[in-house]
Structure formats: structure tokens, C-alpha cells
XYZ file of C-alpha atoms in Angstrom:
597
model
C 120.725 117.240 61.803
C 124.438 117.513 62.282
C 126.891 118.487 59.622
C 128.967 115.433 58.820
C 131.445 117.121 56.515
C 134.880 115.720 57.306
C 137.563 117.995 58.702
C 140.958 118.330 57.010
C 142.771 115.040 56.642
C 144.053 113.881 60.013
C 147.767 113.631 60.576
C 147.448 111.992 63.938
C 149.917 109.369 65.138
C 149.105 105.836 64.179
C 146.862 103.913 66.547
C 148.438 101.322 68.755
C 149.446 98.294 66.738
C 149.254 100.111 63.371
C 152.375 100.600 61.270
C 153.164 104.310 60.966
C 153.427 106.243 57.711
C 157.209 106.061 57.810
C 157.241 102.290 58.184
C 155.177 100.835 55.386
C 155.234 97.021 55.342
C 157.919 95.449 53.202
C 156.224 92.058 53.183
C 153.093 90.292 54.394
C 154.697 89.675 57.769
C 151.932 90.134 60.391
C 154.394 92.046 62.581
C 154.712 94.657 59.848
C 151.085 94.643 58.746
C 149.752 94.913 62.298
C 147.304 92.064 61.724
C 147.355 88.407 60.713
C 145.870 87.601 57.276
C 143.326 84.827 57.681
C 142.420 81.798 55.619
C 138.801 81.372 54.480
C 136.523 79.983 57.160
C 136.004 76.230 56.892
C 132.252 76.256 57.329
C 131.858 72.499 57.804
C 134.518 72.231 60.506
C 132.924 70.234 63.356
C 133.916 72.626 66.152
C 132.803 75.623 64.111
C 129.444 74.011 63.378
C 128.989 73.295 67.074
C 130.121 76.763 68.139
C 127.970 78.568 65.592
C 124.987 76.369 66.374
C 125.270 77.067 70.099
C 125.639 80.812 69.507
C 122.630 80.807 67.215
C 120.609 78.900 69.815
C 121.666 81.309 72.563
C 120.822 84.262 70.326
C 117.350 82.838 69.709
C 116.724 82.004 73.364
C 118.255 85.081 74.974
C 118.442 87.598 72.128
C 115.680 89.754 73.612
C 117.523 89.925 76.935
C 120.850 90.821 75.319
C 119.440 93.321 72.815
C 121.749 96.350 72.958
C 119.506 98.404 70.689
C 117.406 99.469 73.680
C 120.562 100.605 75.483
C 121.605 102.666 72.459
C 118.796 105.056 73.293
C 121.263 106.649 75.733
C 123.688 107.424 72.877
C 123.589 110.393 70.534
C 120.567 110.379 68.204
C 122.134 112.456 65.457
C 121.571 111.895 61.785
C 124.192 112.712 59.199
C 124.729 114.635 56.009
C 126.776 113.851 52.918
C 126.084 116.691 50.469
C 128.907 115.709 48.112
C 130.537 118.242 45.832
C 128.133 120.702 44.242
C 125.214 118.348 44.728
C 127.075 115.375 43.201
C 128.036 112.345 45.255
C 129.752 109.057 44.542
C 129.443 106.375 47.206
C 130.066 102.636 47.561
C 128.232 99.675 49.040
C 129.804 96.404 50.168
C 128.489 93.609 52.388
C 129.476 90.219 53.789
C 133.177 90.949 54.056
C 135.665 89.854 56.700
C 136.233 86.241 55.647
C 139.465 85.042 53.991
C 142.127 87.674 53.350
C 142.461 87.231 49.578
C 138.777 87.779 48.827
C 138.248 90.517 51.435
C 141.367 92.450 50.491
C 140.687 92.118 46.748
C 137.408 93.994 47.212
C 138.901 96.446 49.738
C 141.770 97.201 47.357
C 139.351 98.001 44.517
C 137.214 100.190 46.768
C 140.306 102.131 47.876
C 141.643 103.003 44.429
C 141.171 106.628 43.269
C 139.047 105.391 40.367
C 138.058 102.257 38.501
C 137.859 101.874 34.743
C 134.839 99.620 34.270
C 132.641 99.109 31.255
C 134.227 101.962 29.325
C 133.602 104.429 32.168
C 135.868 105.856 34.846
C 134.208 105.653 38.231
C 135.839 107.701 41.025
C 136.214 106.332 44.537
C 133.187 106.866 46.742
C 133.182 109.729 49.239
C 131.127 107.424 51.470
C 131.475 103.679 52.056
C 128.485 101.686 53.272
C 129.063 98.296 54.850
C 125.822 96.369 54.691
C 126.232 93.664 57.324
C 128.280 90.647 58.430
C 131.538 92.564 58.652
C 133.288 89.554 60.207
C 133.100 85.746 60.160
C 132.419 83.327 61.693
C 131.492 85.177 64.915
C 132.118 88.717 66.117
C 135.114 89.379 68.353
C 137.755 92.038 68.749
C 140.479 89.873 67.213
C 138.155 88.759 64.424
C 137.385 92.326 63.367
C 141.057 93.291 63.615
C 142.368 90.449 61.456
C 139.506 89.987 59.010
C 138.097 93.504 58.540
C 139.925 96.451 60.024
C 143.387 95.189 59.088
C 142.656 94.492 55.398
C 140.743 97.765 54.935
C 143.450 99.764 56.697
C 146.027 98.120 54.411
C 143.937 99.046 51.363
C 143.604 102.751 52.325
C 146.109 103.455 55.142
C 145.384 107.203 55.325
C 142.972 109.724 53.920
C 143.545 110.577 50.252
C 146.057 113.322 49.558
C 143.430 115.372 47.709
C 139.891 116.080 48.815
C 138.038 115.384 52.033
C 138.399 112.200 54.030
C 135.866 109.535 52.983
C 133.391 108.385 55.605
C 132.252 104.888 56.552
C 128.927 103.683 57.954
C 128.265 100.063 58.921
C 125.063 98.116 59.523
C 125.288 94.923 61.602
C 124.279 91.531 60.247
C 123.571 88.328 62.120
C 127.266 87.455 62.508
C 127.936 90.900 64.013
C 125.196 90.152 66.547
C 126.645 86.856 67.840
C 128.417 88.673 70.693
C 125.455 90.933 71.416
C 126.910 93.700 69.197
C 129.702 94.488 71.663
C 132.645 94.351 69.246
C 130.668 96.023 66.454
C 129.830 99.101 68.528
C 133.380 99.271 69.825
C 134.782 99.383 66.278
C 132.237 101.404 64.334
C 130.493 103.590 66.926
C 133.039 104.111 69.651
C 133.926 107.763 69.136
C 133.407 110.674 66.773
C 137.010 110.715 65.571
C 137.190 106.977 64.937
C 138.627 105.693 61.713
C 139.488 102.518 59.840
C 142.532 103.443 57.834
C 141.614 106.404 55.651
C 137.867 106.040 56.228
C 136.378 108.064 59.086
C 133.640 106.545 61.234
C 131.103 108.747 62.968
C 127.936 106.784 63.682
C 126.885 106.389 67.295
C 124.342 103.583 66.958
C 123.913 100.374 64.982
C 121.403 102.151 62.722
C 121.604 105.545 61.050
C 120.090 108.025 58.600
C 122.072 110.113 56.118
C 120.839 113.059 54.087
C 122.271 112.855 50.572
C 122.258 115.542 47.855
C 119.484 116.250 45.369
C 116.594 115.186 47.618
C 117.945 111.717 48.359
C 118.087 110.065 51.797
C 119.619 106.887 53.163
C 117.921 104.978 55.995
C 119.685 101.909 57.461
C 117.663 99.789 59.899
C 118.905 97.148 62.351
C 116.524 94.182 62.612
C 118.606 92.035 65.029
C 118.254 88.478 63.658
C 115.220 89.436 61.589
C 113.149 90.250 64.655
C 111.215 93.409 65.409
C 112.437 96.997 65.102
C 112.809 98.336 68.639
C 110.980 101.446 69.887
C 114.067 103.688 70.321
C 115.000 102.920 66.723
C 111.489 103.712 65.493
C 111.530 106.982 67.430
C 114.923 107.860 65.959
C 113.746 107.339 62.388
C 110.370 108.978 63.023
C 112.224 112.092 64.184
C 114.449 112.082 61.088
C 111.486 111.390 58.792
C 109.934 114.724 59.780
C 112.488 116.326 57.467
C 111.302 114.365 54.419
C 108.941 115.775 51.853
C 106.934 114.441 48.937
C 109.731 115.142 46.461
C 112.326 113.242 48.482
C 113.481 109.759 47.583
C 114.868 107.119 49.905
C 117.416 104.301 49.788
C 116.612 101.728 52.475
C 119.402 99.454 53.752
C 118.427 96.261 55.556
C 120.595 93.508 57.096
C 119.111 90.776 54.896
C 117.024 90.573 51.700
C 113.749 89.782 53.436
C 111.929 90.250 50.133
C 113.668 87.066 48.931
C 113.338 85.145 52.194
C 109.627 85.965 52.344
C 109.102 83.615 49.396
C 109.658 80.764 51.892
C 108.713 82.561 55.131
C 106.040 85.201 54.449
C 106.542 86.781 57.877
C 110.201 87.583 57.086
C 109.247 90.842 55.323
C 106.851 92.054 58.022
C 109.333 94.274 59.899
C 110.490 96.040 56.733
C 106.924 96.490 55.547
C 105.944 97.929 58.928
C 108.811 100.422 58.714
C 107.822 101.464 55.194
C 104.166 101.906 56.139
C 104.532 103.656 59.470
C 107.735 105.705 59.147
C 108.280 106.532 55.474
C 104.887 106.334 53.762
C 103.304 109.181 55.804
C 106.021 111.568 54.588
C 105.076 111.115 50.940
C 108.697 110.316 50.074
C 109.299 107.495 47.611
C 111.417 104.495 48.549
C 113.132 103.801 45.257
C 115.852 101.336 46.232
C 116.183 98.538 48.801
C 119.742 97.352 49.435
C 120.939 94.302 51.330
C 123.661 91.718 51.634
C 123.481 88.477 53.687
C 123.123 86.276 50.599
C 126.627 86.124 49.134
C 125.871 86.920 45.521
C 124.399 89.686 43.362
C 120.726 89.674 42.404
C 118.386 92.455 41.270
C 114.613 92.340 41.237
C 112.815 95.167 39.482
C 109.245 96.323 40.014
C 106.970 99.227 39.147
C 107.972 101.288 42.169
C 111.507 100.306 43.206
C 114.592 98.172 42.705
C 115.444 95.359 45.147
C 119.187 94.623 45.116
C 121.096 91.967 47.023
C 124.859 92.455 46.877
C 126.679 90.267 49.402
C 129.897 89.713 47.474
C 132.345 91.516 49.756
C 134.480 88.514 50.668
C 132.471 85.618 52.105
C 131.959 82.296 50.308
C 129.770 82.372 47.220
C 126.090 81.423 47.614
C 123.980 79.871 44.853
C 121.790 81.939 42.541
C 120.110 79.081 40.658
C 117.505 78.670 43.408
C 116.271 82.278 43.259
C 112.633 82.608 42.144
C 112.040 84.390 38.848
C 109.251 86.515 40.341
C 108.654 87.773 43.867
C 105.427 89.098 45.299
C 106.255 91.730 47.922
C 104.775 91.781 50.489
C 103.731 88.140 50.040
C 99.980 87.656 49.931
C 100.317 84.908 52.556
C 101.441 87.332 55.258
C 99.223 87.481 58.345
C 99.746 91.237 58.738
C 96.256 92.701 58.433
C 97.329 96.143 57.216
C 100.195 95.093 54.930
C 101.145 97.249 51.969
C 99.680 96.499 48.567
C 101.452 93.511 47.046
C 103.461 94.056 43.880
C 105.360 91.688 41.611
C 109.102 92.059 41.095
C 110.955 90.245 38.305
C 114.475 88.872 38.558
C 116.545 90.897 36.088
C 120.151 89.864 36.719
C 122.282 87.610 38.903
C 126.002 87.154 39.415
C 127.007 84.481 38.923
C 124.387 83.494 36.383
C 122.033 80.651 37.209
C 123.767 78.424 34.665
C 127.159 79.175 36.217
C 125.749 78.591 39.690
C 124.549 75.135 38.664
C 127.948 74.371 37.153
C 129.745 75.479 40.313
C 127.552 73.220 42.437
C 129.297 70.181 40.882
C 132.550 71.356 42.454
C 131.339 70.030 45.809
C 132.874 66.613 45.023
C 136.325 68.180 44.711
C 136.088 71.044 47.187
C 134.255 69.433 50.126
C 137.124 67.156 51.262
C 139.828 69.717 50.400
C 138.226 72.702 52.151
C 136.891 70.714 55.130
C 139.510 68.195 56.285
C 138.167 68.311 59.845
C 134.689 67.331 58.681
C 136.112 64.506 56.548
C 138.117 63.290 59.546
C 134.972 63.308 61.687
C 133.122 61.233 59.081
C 136.041 58.789 58.958
C 135.980 58.346 62.740
C 132.205 57.823 62.775
C 132.342 55.261 59.979
C 135.270 53.437 61.554
C 133.491 53.168 64.912
C 130.270 52.106 63.183
C 132.126 49.412 61.240
C 133.764 48.083 64.401
C 130.376 48.064 66.157
C 128.809 46.184 63.230
C 131.694 43.744 63.098
C 131.369 43.113 66.839
C 127.612 42.613 66.521
C 128.178 40.105 63.719
C 129.933 37.847 66.209
C 126.913 37.661 68.522
C 125.068 34.379 68.832
C 121.619 35.229 67.447
C 119.995 37.826 65.232
C 118.309 39.618 68.151
C 121.606 40.255 69.912
C 123.181 41.352 66.633
C 120.525 43.959 65.911
C 120.364 45.333 69.449
C 124.057 45.499 70.262
C 124.508 48.602 72.484
C 127.541 50.063 70.634
C 125.786 49.549 67.300
C 122.570 51.194 68.466
C 124.539 54.190 69.745
C 126.315 54.662 66.407
C 123.134 54.228 64.358
C 121.300 56.758 66.540
C 124.218 59.175 66.199
C 124.199 58.908 62.401
C 120.427 59.345 62.028
C 120.283 62.231 64.512
C 123.234 63.971 62.895
C 121.933 63.744 59.331
C 118.421 64.878 60.281
C 119.783 67.887 62.185
C 122.098 68.645 59.269
C 119.020 68.887 57.016
C 117.731 71.664 59.326
C 114.009 70.767 59.518
C 111.934 73.940 59.954
C 108.935 74.312 62.224
C 106.052 72.005 61.441
C 103.877 74.970 60.476
C 106.279 76.067 57.722
C 105.977 74.843 54.125
C 108.135 72.008 52.803
C 108.667 70.772 56.344
C 108.518 67.079 55.429
C 111.178 67.197 52.720
C 113.866 68.124 55.252
C 113.003 65.129 57.431
C 112.778 62.751 54.468
C 116.068 63.870 52.934
C 117.781 63.838 56.325
C 116.618 60.266 56.999
C 117.592 59.097 53.505
C 121.000 60.680 53.972
C 121.391 58.826 57.279
C 120.294 55.486 55.815
C 122.780 55.975 52.963
C 125.624 56.352 55.469
C 124.399 53.278 57.365
C 124.350 51.307 54.101
C 127.871 52.515 53.370
C 128.981 51.391 56.828
C 127.322 47.996 56.287
C 129.160 47.584 52.986
C 132.429 48.528 54.657
C 131.765 45.995 57.416
C 131.089 43.224 54.891
C 134.378 44.017 53.170
C 136.229 44.166 56.510
C 134.934 40.755 57.545
C 136.179 39.227 54.274
C 139.706 40.531 54.814
C 142.230 38.898 57.156
C 142.691 41.952 59.382
C 139.807 41.241 61.747
C 141.318 37.889 62.755
C 144.612 39.403 63.868
C 145.443 39.572 67.553
C 144.833 42.824 69.414
C 145.737 45.652 68.712
C 146.300 44.688 65.065
C 142.686 45.114 63.857
C 142.335 48.459 65.636
C 145.571 49.805 64.113
C 144.587 48.740 60.601
C 141.114 50.230 61.077
C 142.582 53.543 62.214
C 145.379 53.752 59.633
C 143.705 52.222 56.567
C 139.955 51.933 56.976
C 139.526 55.360 58.613
C 141.109 57.474 55.820
C 139.454 55.440 53.045
C 136.026 55.626 54.688
C 136.525 59.370 55.285
C 137.077 59.957 51.565
C 134.151 57.770 50.491
C 131.792 59.193 53.136
C 132.709 62.752 52.113
C 131.819 61.926 48.520
C 128.511 60.508 49.730
C 127.910 63.746 51.603
C 128.760 65.699 48.447
C 126.261 63.624 46.457
C 123.593 64.321 49.077
C 124.321 68.072 49.018
C 124.174 68.154 45.223
C 120.829 66.349 45.054
C 119.233 68.098 48.029
C 120.507 71.549 47.073
C 119.970 71.362 43.323
C 116.550 69.722 43.216
C 114.854 70.131 46.611
C 116.147 73.463 47.973
C 117.452 71.744 51.109
C 120.995 72.460 52.375
C 121.587 74.740 49.382
C 123.670 77.023 51.577
C 125.813 74.079 52.741
C 126.251 72.977 49.127
C 128.220 76.195 48.561
C 129.491 76.871 52.082
C 131.233 73.503 51.996
C 133.137 74.638 48.899
C 134.259 78.039 50.287
C 134.338 79.553 46.798
C 136.291 82.823 47.049
C 135.717 84.043 43.489
C 132.707 85.829 41.930
C 132.781 88.860 44.241
C 130.739 92.028 43.832
C 130.101 95.522 45.198
C 128.171 98.615 44.151
C 129.303 102.086 43.147
C 126.446 104.587 43.194
C 126.282 108.082 41.711
C 123.890 110.946 42.454
C 124.063 113.820 39.977
C 123.056 117.421 40.757
C 119.790 116.942 38.841
C 118.810 114.055 41.128
C 119.586 111.074 38.923
C 120.729 107.998 40.872
C 122.758 105.459 38.897
C 123.931 102.140 40.290
C 127.006 100.416 38.894
C 127.111 96.740 39.882
C 130.768 95.723 39.726
C 131.818 92.097 39.545
C 135.176 90.378 40.098
C 135.373 87.000 38.411
C 138.563 85.932 40.166
C 140.081 87.395 43.321
C 143.830 87.930 43.644
C 145.827 85.353 45.614
C 149.326 86.802 45.290
C 150.260 90.201 46.706
C 153.322 92.434 46.538
C 154.238 94.957 49.246
C 154.750 98.598 48.212
C 157.133 100.022 50.844
C 157.888 103.118 48.725
C 154.280 104.162 48.144
C 152.620 107.390 49.251
C 151.007 107.434 52.721
C 147.541 106.860 51.256
C 148.596 104.170 48.752
C 147.640 100.567 49.434
C 150.286 98.625 51.335
C 149.833 95.611 49.066
C 149.118 95.536 45.355
C 148.029 92.587 43.189
C 150.861 90.488 41.802
C 148.429 88.897 39.354
C 145.549 90.382 37.344
C 142.608 91.695 39.382
C 140.025 92.785 36.858
C 136.508 94.101 37.203
C 133.475 94.239 34.949
C 129.931 95.577 35.013
C 127.566 92.780 35.999
C 124.840 94.534 34.000
C 124.455 97.910 32.283
C 124.293 100.893 34.680
C 120.954 100.972 36.492
C 119.140 104.312 36.535
C 117.020 104.065 39.659
C 115.471 107.503 39.340
C 115.836 110.467 37.015
C 116.003 114.230 37.429
C 113.948 116.006 40.032
C 113.139 119.631 40.665
C 116.066 121.758 41.832
C 116.759 121.336 45.501
C 116.600 124.289 47.846
C 119.786 125.095 49.766
C 120.480 122.820 52.692
C 119.571 124.334 56.048
C 122.289 125.254 58.462
C 123.405 122.381 60.668
C 121.399 122.064 63.845
C 122.009 120.381 67.157
C 121.734 116.589 67.202
C 118.158 115.402 67.448
C 117.289 113.393 70.528
C 114.597 110.831 71.143
């Protein structure tokens, strides 16, 4: 194990493109900030949907061939150590950041402050920051990380704090980090030993890592790569580290996604995590007391007899519903086909943020937010409905019913609508449960749009425009019919999302992704005391800040931008004591050479 105690605060020159200490930004001008603040991702934008869909398909088809985890076996296999101060350690967890600037920077700003007064307690800034996955949206790239992640976090903590050691940062990749084969992620977070993002120092050399914490606590962070298997070099790495664990040790396990939740629909989703628990950690006798994950953009805690299961994906990305979370999970699910699975236990849902009632209320906002946040998608619907109306109107002029029904332009538009709505419903494999409901809802959604187009055609044929000489009808259709049909079709889409997402658990993600809700953010502040007690503080932000003021006269480590409107925090639930005191820990051994696999 290598000693990961940070050296004295660096006073190195600023990296290329970063404003120096002497030239703090005086405004939000990108030329002064060194990055361009980004708007929230419009998740229903047609080109984005196509791009993301193609990347997901390529990742599924060629992910095994592009898996860089095998290549990481050539990199250093060191584990790390964060002993804290006298056996006490404060550290933070955030996930699903790197979306719109306001939400991402609001959380980064709070994480960077020397302390937070929350729930009547003063919680000091973490000496270690854990990023739990999906550090950038919509897809990984060098510019994306710079503008959506590195820039905002560097602005929040430009340099190491004036007092105390430099805080460290470890990052675990999520599925969006994997869309470029992990190239940009490794370049940013694992490029060199002296790397840093603002005042946080990066030191990891792989996409997965293990950290020894004080008072017999350990942190293991595994990289599943799109929920697939855990590769052999990674298993060897953790098996080597696990030799240092004993029966009195306790473990925090970080995963890229809350597979314990997803296993309720896909029992095989938890298999990789269960395999890791059984084969790597269970033989050591150490207890896994806490599972941490992001990926779902909300806060949810399930509690069981042996451990806490916490999802905290509120670092900046759009809010995801909580009203569809099951009240009880069986982990591992009894339906799993793994013959030697761990003993199944029940875990009860204790707390969510936002609450289920608030989540249901927010779902109604789709009627207002869908057209506002997704103008490109509304425009696409308007074009489709306009072309369908023109095709129907042309077919109506045919001589007989057969020619009307089988008009080539009309058939093309009808096929496009049905295919698009069925694909939008995302039918799973035939072997998976609730397969039929996706097809049925997708077809009903398509027929609803066809009925809307038929009604628009009937109205068009009863107006004088269609009798005008060319290009009069086409101009009126483009200028008048197109925008009106876009608005009406978007409301029909919103109605479909509300019904499918609220009552049938279909397109629930799109119900909220289409709204791009920036508020209701969350992160964790964790505290290990010298006696071994681990306490988790779940911190919520009801409303992110949207107005910022530059602080050109601040100290080198002060945030470049401060809120110009209230940015308040609260405890989502009372502090969670994951585990209590343990026997006194023996002195840490002297640092050794990095372990190799």
C-alpha cells in the first residue's frame, strides 16, 4: 500500500488555459473563467437522441473489444490511504454531475466551502471527494469534461485550502464516462500522480481503486463497464488489496449504478456485485456495511439487517422520479439464476429526496416543461405532423378508397410514426417481464398521433387554404399548421409520458428527462470518528442558484463565483449511523511499495 498523504500545498503555475491566482475572473466571461458555462442538456433533442442511441448501440456491440480495463493492467496497481487527522476523517460523495452549469456549480460550490451549517451542526469540508460516476453529459469528451466538470469544480476551489493538507479526489466512471471507451476519463482523472482539478489532487491510476480509511474502514470502488462483468485484472487488483482486511474491518463499496434497485426489474443486474461480495470480500471476514451509488438522479436509502444501500445521484444532472421506487427490495433477488448467490435479505425504503408525493407532483410539469426545454423535439413533431397532414390531404383526393389508404407518401409517414413511438417506448427483450406493455403503449401512442394527424387533416380540408394555388398551401402549412401542430403534438407526448410513467413504469426516465429539472440536488458528507463510528449526512438542496457574482478580490482558494441569491441546504433525513465504535485500531504499517498484479 502506498502512502497517499498529500504533500504541502502546491504553488505551481496555473495549467494552460487556467486563470492564474493573480487574475481572478471579474465576470462570467469564458475568456476569464477558462471554460464555457453550459446550459442543461436537452435530453429529447432529436440529434442528441440519435447520437446517444448510436453510441449506446456501439457500446453494446463493441464494448468488449474497446474495454480499456484489460489494458489498465499495465498501469500501477497501488491502493491508497487516507488516515485523516488522529483517526478522524471527513469525506464527501457526489455523483451524476457535469450537466448544466447552475446545478453542477451549486453543488461544487457547497462542497468547496470550509464548512456547512446544516441541521444545527457544522460539517467541515471533506479531506477526500468521491465522484461516483457520470462526471459529464451527454457523452464523454475532452471539451465536455473541461466545460461541464473540471471548469466548474476548479472555479469552486481554485487552489488548495490555505490551512491543512490538500484534499484528494477519486472518480469512478459511469456509463456516460464510458461512451468514448474511457479515453477522456483516464486522461483527466488518472493521467499522472501530480494531477489536480483546482484544489483537489488526483492520484488514481485506474478506473477503479481501493482506499484504506481510519478506524478499520476501507473503501472499494468497482468499475462494471455498462453493468457487465468485472474483468480479471480488476478482480486480481482487489483480491490483492483484500489480503490486508481482517474480521474487524468494515467496507464501503462504491458501484457505478444501484444494481440493487435495478435488480427488481432485471434480477441479473445485481449478479456482478454479488459475485464481488462473495468471492473478494466475504472470505476476509470483513463486513460490507454501506453500498453507495449514483446513476439514478435522486436520493434514496434502503436499510436492511446487515447494511445500508444508498443512491445519491444529485450532483447536477436532471432530476429522476422517486415515486416508482419499490418499498421493499430483496437483495439478491430470488429470481437470479446464479446458483451460488448470497442469502437473500429484505431492505426497506427509508427515505427519498424528493419525496414520492413531490415526485408525483413534479411529473405534472411535463406539460409545461416539455415544449420549453425541448424546442428541437417539438419542431420535429411539427414537421412530422405537417408532412403527415399533407400526405393525408393528398390521399383524400384519390379516386377510390383503396388508393387513398395505400398512398405511398401516407404509408411512409404512418410507418415512421408507428416505428418511432414503439422505439421510444424502449421494448425490452421478450424474455424480460412486462415486455408487452412497452409494445402496447408504444402502439397506442402512435395511433394517438395518427388520430391527431387525421383530425388536423379534416380541419385543413374544411379551410380555404388547400384550394389556393401553389405554393400557397405549402407556405400556410409551414408557417401556421406546423407550429400549431408542434404545440398540440408535444402536449400529446406529455400526456403519454404522464400516463406511461406514472401508472405503467414505461418511459419514466423520459417523463423527467424531458423536463430537465435542475432543482432537488443532493450529496453526502461522511464522518469517521477515532472510535470507528461512521455517520452519513445526506444533504439536500431544494433550489439551485441561477445568478452568480464574481469575487475578484478573494483569496487564492476562495471560489471565483459566489451565489447572488440564496443557496440553502438541509438534511434530507437525520444523520445515519452506519456502524458504531470498534476496538482500537493498531498503528498503521509503514507505507510499502505499490502492489502489482
